[in-house]
Short mmCIF file of C-alpha atoms in Angstrom, two decimals:
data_model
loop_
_atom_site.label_atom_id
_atom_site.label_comp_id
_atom_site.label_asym_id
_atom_site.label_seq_id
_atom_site.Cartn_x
_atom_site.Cartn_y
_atom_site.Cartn_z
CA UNK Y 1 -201.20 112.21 67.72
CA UNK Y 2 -204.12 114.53 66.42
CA UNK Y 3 -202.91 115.50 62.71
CA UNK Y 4 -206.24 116.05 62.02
CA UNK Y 5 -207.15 118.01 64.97
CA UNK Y 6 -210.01 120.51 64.64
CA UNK Y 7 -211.18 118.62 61.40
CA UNK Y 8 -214.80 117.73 61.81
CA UNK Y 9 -216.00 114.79 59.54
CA UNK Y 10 -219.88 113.92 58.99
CA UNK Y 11 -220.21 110.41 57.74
CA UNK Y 12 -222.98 109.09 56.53
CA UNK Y 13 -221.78 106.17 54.60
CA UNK Y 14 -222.53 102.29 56.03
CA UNK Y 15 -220.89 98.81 55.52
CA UNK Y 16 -217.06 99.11 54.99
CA UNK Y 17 -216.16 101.50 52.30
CA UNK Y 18 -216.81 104.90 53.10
CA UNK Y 19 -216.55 103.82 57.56
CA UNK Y 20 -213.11 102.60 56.71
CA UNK Y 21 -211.71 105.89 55.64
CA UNK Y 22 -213.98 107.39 58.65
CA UNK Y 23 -212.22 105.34 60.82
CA UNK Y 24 -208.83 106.19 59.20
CA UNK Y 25 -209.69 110.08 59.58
CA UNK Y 26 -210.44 109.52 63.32
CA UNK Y 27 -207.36 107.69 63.78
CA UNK Y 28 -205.57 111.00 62.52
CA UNK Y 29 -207.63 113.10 65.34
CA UNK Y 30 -210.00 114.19 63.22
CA UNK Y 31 -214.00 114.45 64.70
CA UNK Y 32 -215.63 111.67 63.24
CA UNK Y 33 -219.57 111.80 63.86
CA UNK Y 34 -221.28 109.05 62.25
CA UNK Y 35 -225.03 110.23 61.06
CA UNK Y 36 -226.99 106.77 61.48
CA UNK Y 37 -230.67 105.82 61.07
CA UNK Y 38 -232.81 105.74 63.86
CA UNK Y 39 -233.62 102.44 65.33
CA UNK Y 40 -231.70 100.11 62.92
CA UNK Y 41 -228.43 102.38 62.54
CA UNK Y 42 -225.73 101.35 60.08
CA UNK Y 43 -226.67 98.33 58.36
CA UNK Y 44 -223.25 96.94 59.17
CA UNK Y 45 -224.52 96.64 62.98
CA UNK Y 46 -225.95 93.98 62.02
CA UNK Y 47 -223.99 92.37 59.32
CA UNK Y 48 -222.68 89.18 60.73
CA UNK Y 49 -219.43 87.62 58.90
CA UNK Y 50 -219.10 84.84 62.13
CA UNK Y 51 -220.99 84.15 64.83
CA UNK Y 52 -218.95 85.84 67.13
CA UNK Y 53 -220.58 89.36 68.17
CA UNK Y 54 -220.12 91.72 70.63
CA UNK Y 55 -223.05 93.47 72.88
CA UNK Y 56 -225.25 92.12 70.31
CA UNK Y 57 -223.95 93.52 67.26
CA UNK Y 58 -221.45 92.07 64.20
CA UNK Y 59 -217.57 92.29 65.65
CA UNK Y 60 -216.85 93.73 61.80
CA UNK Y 61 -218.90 96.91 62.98
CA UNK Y 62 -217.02 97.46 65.98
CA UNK Y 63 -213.46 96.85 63.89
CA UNK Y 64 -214.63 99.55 61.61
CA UNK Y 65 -216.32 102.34 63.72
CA UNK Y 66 -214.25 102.58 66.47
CA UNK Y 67 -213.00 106.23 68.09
CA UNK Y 68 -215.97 107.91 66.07
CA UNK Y 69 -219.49 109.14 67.48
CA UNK Y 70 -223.51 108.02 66.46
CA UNK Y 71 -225.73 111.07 65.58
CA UNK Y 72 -229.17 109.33 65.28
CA UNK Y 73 -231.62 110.82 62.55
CA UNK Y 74 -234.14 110.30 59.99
CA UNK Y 75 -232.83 112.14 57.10
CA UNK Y 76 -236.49 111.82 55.72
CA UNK Y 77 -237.78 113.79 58.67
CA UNK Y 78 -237.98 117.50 58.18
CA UNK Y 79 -237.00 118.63 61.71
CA UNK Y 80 -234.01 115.92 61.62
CA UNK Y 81 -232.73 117.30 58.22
CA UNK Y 82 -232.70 120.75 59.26
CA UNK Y 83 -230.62 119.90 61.91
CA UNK Y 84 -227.97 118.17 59.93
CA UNK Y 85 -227.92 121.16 57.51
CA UNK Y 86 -226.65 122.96 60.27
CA UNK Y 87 -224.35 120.46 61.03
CA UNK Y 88 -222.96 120.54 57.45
CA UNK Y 89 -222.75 124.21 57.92
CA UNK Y 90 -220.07 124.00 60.88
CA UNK Y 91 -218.38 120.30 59.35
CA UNK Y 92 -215.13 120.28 56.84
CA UNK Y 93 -216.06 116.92 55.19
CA UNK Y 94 -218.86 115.34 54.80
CA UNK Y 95 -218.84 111.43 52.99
CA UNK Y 96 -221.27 108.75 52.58
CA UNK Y 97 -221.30 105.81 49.87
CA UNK Y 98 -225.04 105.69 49.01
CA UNK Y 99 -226.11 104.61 45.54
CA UNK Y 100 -226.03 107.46 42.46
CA UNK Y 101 -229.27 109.49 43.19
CA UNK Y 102 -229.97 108.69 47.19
CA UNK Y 103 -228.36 111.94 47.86
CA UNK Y 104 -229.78 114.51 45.51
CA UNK Y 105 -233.35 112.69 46.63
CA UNK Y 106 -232.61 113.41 50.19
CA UNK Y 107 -231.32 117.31 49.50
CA UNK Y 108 -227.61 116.65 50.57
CA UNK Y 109 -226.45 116.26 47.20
CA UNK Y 110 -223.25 118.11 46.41
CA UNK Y 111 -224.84 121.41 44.95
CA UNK Y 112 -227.17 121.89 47.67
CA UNK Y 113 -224.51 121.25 50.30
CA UNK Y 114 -222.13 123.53 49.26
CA UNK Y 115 -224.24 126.29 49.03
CA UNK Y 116 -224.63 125.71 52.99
CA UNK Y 117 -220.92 125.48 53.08
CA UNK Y 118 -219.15 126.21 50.16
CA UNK Y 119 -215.35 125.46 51.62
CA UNK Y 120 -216.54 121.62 52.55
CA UNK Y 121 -214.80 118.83 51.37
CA UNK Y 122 -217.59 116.28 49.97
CA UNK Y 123 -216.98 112.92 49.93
CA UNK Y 124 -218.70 109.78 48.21
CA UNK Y 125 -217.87 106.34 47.25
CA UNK Y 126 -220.25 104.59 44.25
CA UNK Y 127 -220.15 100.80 43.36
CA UNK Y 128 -219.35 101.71 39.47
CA UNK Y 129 -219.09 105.66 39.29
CA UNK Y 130 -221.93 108.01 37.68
CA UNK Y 131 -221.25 106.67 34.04
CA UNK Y 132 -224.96 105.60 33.16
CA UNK Y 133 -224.17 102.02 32.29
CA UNK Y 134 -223.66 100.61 35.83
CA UNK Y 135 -224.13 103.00 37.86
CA UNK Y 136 -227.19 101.34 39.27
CA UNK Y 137 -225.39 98.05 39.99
CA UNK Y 138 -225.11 97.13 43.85
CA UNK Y 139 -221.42 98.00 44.98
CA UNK Y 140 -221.05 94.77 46.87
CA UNK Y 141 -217.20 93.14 47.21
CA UNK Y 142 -217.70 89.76 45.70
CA UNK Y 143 -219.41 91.20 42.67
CA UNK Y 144 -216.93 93.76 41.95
CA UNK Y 145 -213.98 90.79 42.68
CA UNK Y 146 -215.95 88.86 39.97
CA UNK Y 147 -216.61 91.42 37.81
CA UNK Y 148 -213.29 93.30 37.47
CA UNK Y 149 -211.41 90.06 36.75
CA UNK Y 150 -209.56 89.90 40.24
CA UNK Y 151 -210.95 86.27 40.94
CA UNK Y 152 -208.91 84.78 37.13
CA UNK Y 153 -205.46 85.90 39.31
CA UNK Y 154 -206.13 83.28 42.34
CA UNK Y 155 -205.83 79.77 42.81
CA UNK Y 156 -204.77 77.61 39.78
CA UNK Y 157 -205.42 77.55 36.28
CA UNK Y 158 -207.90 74.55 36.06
CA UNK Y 159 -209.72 75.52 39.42
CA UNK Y 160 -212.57 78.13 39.59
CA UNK Y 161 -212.54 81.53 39.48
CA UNK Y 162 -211.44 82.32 43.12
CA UNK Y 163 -212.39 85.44 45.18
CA UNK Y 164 -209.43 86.76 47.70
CA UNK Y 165 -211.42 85.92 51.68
CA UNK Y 166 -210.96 89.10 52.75
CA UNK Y 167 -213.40 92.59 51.35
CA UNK Y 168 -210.31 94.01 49.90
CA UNK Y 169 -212.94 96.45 47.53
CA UNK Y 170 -214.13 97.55 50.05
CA UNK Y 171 -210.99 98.49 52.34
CA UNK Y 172 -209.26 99.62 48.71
CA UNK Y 173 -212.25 102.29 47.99
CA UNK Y 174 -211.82 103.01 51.63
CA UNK Y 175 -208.12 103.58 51.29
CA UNK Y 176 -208.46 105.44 47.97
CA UNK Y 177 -211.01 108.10 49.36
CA UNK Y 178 -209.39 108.83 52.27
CA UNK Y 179 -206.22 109.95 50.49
CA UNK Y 180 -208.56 111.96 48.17
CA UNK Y 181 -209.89 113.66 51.01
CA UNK Y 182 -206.59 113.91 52.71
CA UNK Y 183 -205.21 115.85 49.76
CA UNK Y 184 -207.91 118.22 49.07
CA UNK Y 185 -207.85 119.29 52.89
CA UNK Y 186 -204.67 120.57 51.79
CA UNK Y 187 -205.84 122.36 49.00
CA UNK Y 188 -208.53 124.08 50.91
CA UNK Y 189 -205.70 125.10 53.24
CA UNK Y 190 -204.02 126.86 50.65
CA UNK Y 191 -206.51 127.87 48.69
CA UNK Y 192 -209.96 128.07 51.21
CA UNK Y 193 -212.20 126.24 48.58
CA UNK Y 194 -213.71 122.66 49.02
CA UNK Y 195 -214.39 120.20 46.77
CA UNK Y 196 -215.88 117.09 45.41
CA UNK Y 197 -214.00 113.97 45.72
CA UNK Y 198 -215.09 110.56 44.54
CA UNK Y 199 -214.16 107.33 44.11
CA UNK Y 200 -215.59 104.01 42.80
CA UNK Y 201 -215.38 100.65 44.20
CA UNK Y 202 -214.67 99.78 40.68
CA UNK Y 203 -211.78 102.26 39.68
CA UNK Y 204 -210.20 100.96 42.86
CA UNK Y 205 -210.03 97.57 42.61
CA UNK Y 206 -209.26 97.89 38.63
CA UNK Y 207 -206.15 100.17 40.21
CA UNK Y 208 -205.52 97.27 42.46
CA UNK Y 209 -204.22 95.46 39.36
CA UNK Y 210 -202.54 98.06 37.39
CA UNK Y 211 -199.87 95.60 37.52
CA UNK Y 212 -201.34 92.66 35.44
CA UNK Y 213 -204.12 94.92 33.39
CA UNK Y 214 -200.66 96.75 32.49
CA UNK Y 215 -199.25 93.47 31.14
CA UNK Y 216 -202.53 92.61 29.40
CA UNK Y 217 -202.76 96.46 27.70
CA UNK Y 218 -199.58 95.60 26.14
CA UNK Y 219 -199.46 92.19 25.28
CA UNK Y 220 -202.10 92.20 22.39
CA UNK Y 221 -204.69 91.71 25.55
CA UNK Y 222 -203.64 88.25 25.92
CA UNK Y 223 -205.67 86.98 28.94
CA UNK Y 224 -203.47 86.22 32.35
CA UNK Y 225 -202.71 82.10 32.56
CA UNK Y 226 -202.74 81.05 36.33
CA UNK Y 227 -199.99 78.41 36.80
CA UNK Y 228 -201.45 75.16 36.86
CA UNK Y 229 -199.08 74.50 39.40
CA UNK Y 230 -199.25 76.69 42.92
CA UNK Y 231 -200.35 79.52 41.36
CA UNK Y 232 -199.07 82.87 42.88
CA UNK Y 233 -199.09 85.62 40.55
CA UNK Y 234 -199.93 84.88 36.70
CA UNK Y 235 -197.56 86.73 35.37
CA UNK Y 236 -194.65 85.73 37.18
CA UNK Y 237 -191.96 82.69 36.58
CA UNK Y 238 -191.29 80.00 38.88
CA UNK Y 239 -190.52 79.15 41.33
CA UNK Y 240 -192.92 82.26 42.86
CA UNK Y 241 -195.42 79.83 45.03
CA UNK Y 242 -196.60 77.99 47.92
CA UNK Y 243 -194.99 74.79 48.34
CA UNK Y 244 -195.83 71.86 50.79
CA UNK Y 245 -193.14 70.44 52.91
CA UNK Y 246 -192.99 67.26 55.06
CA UNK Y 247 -194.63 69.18 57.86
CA UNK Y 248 -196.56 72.74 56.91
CA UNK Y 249 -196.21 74.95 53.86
CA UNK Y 250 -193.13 76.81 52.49
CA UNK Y 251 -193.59 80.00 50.56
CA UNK Y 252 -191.01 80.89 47.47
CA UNK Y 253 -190.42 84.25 45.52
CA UNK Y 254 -188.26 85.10 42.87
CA UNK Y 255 -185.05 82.60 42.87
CA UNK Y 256 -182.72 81.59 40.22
CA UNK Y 257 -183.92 77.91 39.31
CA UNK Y 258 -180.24 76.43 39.38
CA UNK Y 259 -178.78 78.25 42.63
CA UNK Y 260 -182.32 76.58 43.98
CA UNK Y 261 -181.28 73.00 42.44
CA UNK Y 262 -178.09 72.98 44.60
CA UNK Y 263 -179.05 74.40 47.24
CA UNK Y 264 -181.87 71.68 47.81
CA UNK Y 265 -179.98 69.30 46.20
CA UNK Y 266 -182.92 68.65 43.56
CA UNK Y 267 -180.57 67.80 40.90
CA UNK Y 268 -183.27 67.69 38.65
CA UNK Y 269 -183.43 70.95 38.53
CA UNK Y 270 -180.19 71.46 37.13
CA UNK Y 271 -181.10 71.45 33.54
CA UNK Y 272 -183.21 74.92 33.41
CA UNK Y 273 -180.28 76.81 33.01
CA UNK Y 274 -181.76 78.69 30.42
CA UNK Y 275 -183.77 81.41 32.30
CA UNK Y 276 -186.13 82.49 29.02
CA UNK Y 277 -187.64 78.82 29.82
CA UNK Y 278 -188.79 79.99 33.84
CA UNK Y 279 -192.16 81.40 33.18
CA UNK Y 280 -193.43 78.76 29.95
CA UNK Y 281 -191.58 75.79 31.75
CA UNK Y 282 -192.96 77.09 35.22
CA UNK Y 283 -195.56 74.00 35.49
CA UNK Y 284 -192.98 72.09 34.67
CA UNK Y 285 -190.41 72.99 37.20
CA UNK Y 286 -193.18 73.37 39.99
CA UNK Y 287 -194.24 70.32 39.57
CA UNK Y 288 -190.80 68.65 40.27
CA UNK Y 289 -190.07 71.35 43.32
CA UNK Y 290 -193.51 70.14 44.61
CA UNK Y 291 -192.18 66.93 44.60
CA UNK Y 292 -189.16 67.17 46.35
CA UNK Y 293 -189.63 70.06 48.89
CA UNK Y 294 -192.60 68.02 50.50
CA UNK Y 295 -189.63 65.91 51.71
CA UNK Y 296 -188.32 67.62 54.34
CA UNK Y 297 -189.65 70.21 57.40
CA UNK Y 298 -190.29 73.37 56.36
CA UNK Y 299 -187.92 74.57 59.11
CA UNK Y 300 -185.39 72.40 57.36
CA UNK Y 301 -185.76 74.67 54.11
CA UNK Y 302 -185.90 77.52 55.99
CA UNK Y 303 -182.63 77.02 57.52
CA UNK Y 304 -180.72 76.44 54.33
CA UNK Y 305 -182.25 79.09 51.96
CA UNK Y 306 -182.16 81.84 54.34
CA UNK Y 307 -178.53 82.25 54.78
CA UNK Y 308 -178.24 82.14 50.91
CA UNK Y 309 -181.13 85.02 50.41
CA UNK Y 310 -183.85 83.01 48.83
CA UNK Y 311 -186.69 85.22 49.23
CA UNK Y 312 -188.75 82.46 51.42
CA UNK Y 313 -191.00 82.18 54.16
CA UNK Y 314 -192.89 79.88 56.14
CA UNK Y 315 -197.24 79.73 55.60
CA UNK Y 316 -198.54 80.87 59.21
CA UNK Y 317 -202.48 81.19 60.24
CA UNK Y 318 -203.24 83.54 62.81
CA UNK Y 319 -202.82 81.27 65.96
CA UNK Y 320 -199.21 80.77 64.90
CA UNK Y 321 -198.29 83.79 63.80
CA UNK Y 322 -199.77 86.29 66.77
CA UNK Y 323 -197.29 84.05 68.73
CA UNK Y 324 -194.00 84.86 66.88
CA UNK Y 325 -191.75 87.80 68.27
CA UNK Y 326 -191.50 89.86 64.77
CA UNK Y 327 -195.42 90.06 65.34
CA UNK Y 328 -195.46 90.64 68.57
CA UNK Y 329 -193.09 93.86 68.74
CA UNK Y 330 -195.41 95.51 66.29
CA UNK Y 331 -198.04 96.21 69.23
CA UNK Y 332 -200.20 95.97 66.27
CA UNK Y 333 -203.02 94.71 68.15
CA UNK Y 334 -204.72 97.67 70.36
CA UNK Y 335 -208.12 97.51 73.48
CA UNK Y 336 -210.43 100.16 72.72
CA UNK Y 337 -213.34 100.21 75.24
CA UNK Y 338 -217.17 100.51 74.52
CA UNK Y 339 -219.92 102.83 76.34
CA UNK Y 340 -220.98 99.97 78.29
CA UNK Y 341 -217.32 99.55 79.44
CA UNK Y 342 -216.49 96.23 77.96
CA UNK Y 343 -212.68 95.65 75.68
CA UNK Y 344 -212.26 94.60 72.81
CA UNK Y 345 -209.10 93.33 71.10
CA UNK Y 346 -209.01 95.06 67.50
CA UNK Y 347 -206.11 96.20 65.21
CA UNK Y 348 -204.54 99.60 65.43
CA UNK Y 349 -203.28 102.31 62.65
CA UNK Y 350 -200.66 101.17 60.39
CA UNK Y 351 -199.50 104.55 60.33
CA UNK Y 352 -196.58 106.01 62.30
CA UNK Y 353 -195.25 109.42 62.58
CA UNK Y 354 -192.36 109.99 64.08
CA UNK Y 355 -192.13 107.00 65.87
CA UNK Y 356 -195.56 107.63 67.68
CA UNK Y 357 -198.59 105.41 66.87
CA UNK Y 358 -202.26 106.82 66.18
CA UNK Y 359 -204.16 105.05 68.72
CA UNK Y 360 -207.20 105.45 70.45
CA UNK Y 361 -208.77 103.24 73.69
CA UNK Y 362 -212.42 104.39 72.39
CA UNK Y 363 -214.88 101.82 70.84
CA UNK Y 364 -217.66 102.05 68.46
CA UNK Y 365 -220.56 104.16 69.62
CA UNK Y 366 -223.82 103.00 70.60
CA UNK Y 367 -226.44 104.12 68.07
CA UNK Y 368 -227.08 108.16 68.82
CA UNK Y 369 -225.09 107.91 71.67
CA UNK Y 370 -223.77 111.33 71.15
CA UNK Y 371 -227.08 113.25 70.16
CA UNK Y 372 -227.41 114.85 73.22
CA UNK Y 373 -223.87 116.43 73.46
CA UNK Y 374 -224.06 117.31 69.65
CA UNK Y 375 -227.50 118.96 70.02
CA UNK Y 376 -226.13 120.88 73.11
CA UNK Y 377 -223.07 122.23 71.10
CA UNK Y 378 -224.43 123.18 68.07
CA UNK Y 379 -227.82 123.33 67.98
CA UNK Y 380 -231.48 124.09 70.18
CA UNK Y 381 -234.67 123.61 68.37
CA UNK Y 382 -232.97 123.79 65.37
CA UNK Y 383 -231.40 127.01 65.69
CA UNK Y 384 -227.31 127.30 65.77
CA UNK Y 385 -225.98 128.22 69.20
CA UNK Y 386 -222.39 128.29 68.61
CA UNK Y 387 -220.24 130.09 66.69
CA UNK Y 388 -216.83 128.07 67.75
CA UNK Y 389 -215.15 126.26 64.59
CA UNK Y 390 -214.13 122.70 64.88
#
């Protein structure tokens, strides 16, 4: 489905942030042309998490920039920038995720690009906002994990600070300014004005934890305690944890502590009857769980708490879970196809609308794959040849 048909989108941003909500954008139909450096191209071509890689560049880059096209130029080169003013003339958003400052050095700044097209929706992600204190500060995941206080939520209370394994700043900011940009479209449906949206890697993942930094507003800012005892969620009473069992790895949510005590027969247990006791006992009580789940199969456990809606579930890696049915009838796994013809196996949209996915077989672009075809539709020696809106 094309929601976003006729929407053109000029991105300029690299890494994960800003391509993210590119590639979210083009997964609603919009145009997606991805303005890269000549030679080199996004950094993120490059940028290998593994050592798996595919036609030569990171697998990560190819997740993230599928269904979009690569407009190679120098925006330092006077004939290049000319010719992406005149792109900006004919796009509806434009959004990068350079540092404070890159912009307005380059002449793309927000000021100078609306007067070129005052009805565009401009776009930018920052590492810490324009607030002089850190705005300087490289917007990279594991330092804005460490910095916003994410990593005191993970792993137990006498281990280390622990980062989540996954750049969830970087999806989050991603996320954040695509539904910024997603709204104001609106607006300038309604109203015919643009505007500037922005969003820091910062904001977002302090928004990722309105939950706890709500607790710790209003609790005197008492710091979060991690359980010493499989730690889940600070802030939350046991049994809420991951458990071994005789085989694999059983994970609990909220339960009442006694219904749990006879339906495992831990009689232990019994004697929390007093809920108040849950969350400053929850060591305590996790420690004897620990003790007597790790007994018998997690299947076992499974099979008794189910029926009596204990919010549990088994702890699956990827090799077991892409084999179980309630993955498999998602179809969340999609080919998309390179330039050069080979597949690749990525994930699709999340989003549904009205029962229909928002798919797309095509693969990352090769770098200024598509300057030819852009050149030919909108421009010739610099000069605008068509007058057709997009």
């Amino acid at each position: 489905m094309n929601l976003l048909e006729d929407i053109m989108v000029l991105d300029f941003s690299q890494f994960l942030s800003g391509p993210s909500a590119g590639l979210r954008l083009a997964d609603m139909g919009a145009r997606v042309i991805k303005i890269e450096k000549p030679v080199s191209g996004d950094i993120c071509r490059e940028l290998y998490v593994s050592d798996v890689m595919i036609e030569g560049e990171s697998t990560i880059f190819h997740a993230i920039n599928r269904n979009k096209e690569s407009y190679a130029a120098d925006l330092k080169n006077e004939e290049d920038l000319k010719k992406i003013k005149l792109l900006i003339a004919k796009a509806d958003v434009m959004l990068h995720n350079f540092r404070p400052g890159v912009m307005e050095r380059l002449g793309l700044d927000y000021e100078t690009v609306t007067s070129i097209n005052p009805s565009i929706v401009y776009a930018e992600v920052s590492g810490y906002g324009n607030e002089e204190e850190w705005k300087y500060l490289p917007g990279q995941d594991l330092l804005l994990q460490s910095v916003s206080g994410l990593t005191w939520l993970s792993n137990n209370n006498n281990d280390l600070p622990t980062p989540m394994g996954v750049s969830v700043v970087d999806i989050l900011a991603g996320a954040h300014i695509a539904q910024g940009i997603l709204a104001t479209l609106y607006q300038r449906a309604i109203t015919g004005e643009g505007a500037l949206v922005q969003v820091s890697m910062f904001e977002s993942i302090l928004d990722f934890q309105f939950e706890v930094l709500t607790c710790f507003y209003n609790d005197k800012n008492q710091l979060p305690v991690r359980s010493a005892v499989n730690n889940a969620h600070a802030y939350i009473a046991a049994p809420y944890g991951i458990f071994k069992t005789k085989d694999n790895y059983l994970a609990l949510a909220m339960a009442d502590i006694v219904e749990l005590s006879g339906l495992t027969g831990c009689a232990e247990l019994k004697k929390y009857t007093n809920k108040s006791v849950w969350f400053s006992k929850r060591d305590e009580i996790k420690k004897i769980l620990a003790d007597w789940l790790v007994n018998e199969t997690t299947s076992t456990w499974i099979s008794i708490l189910e029926p009596a809606d204990i919010w549990c579930a088994r702890v699956m890696n990827y090799s077991e879970l892409i084999n179980e049915e309630g993955y498999k009838v998602l179809n969340m796994d999609i080919s998309v196809k390179t330039s050069s013809g080979l597949q690749i196996t990525t994930t699709r949209c999340p989003i549904r609308v009205d029962g229909n996915f928002l798919t797309s077989s095509k693969g990352a672009p090769l770098l200024g794959e598509h300057n030819e075809q852009i050149d030919k539709q909108f421009l010739i020696n610099g000069k605008k040849i068509s007058e057709n809106n997009f």
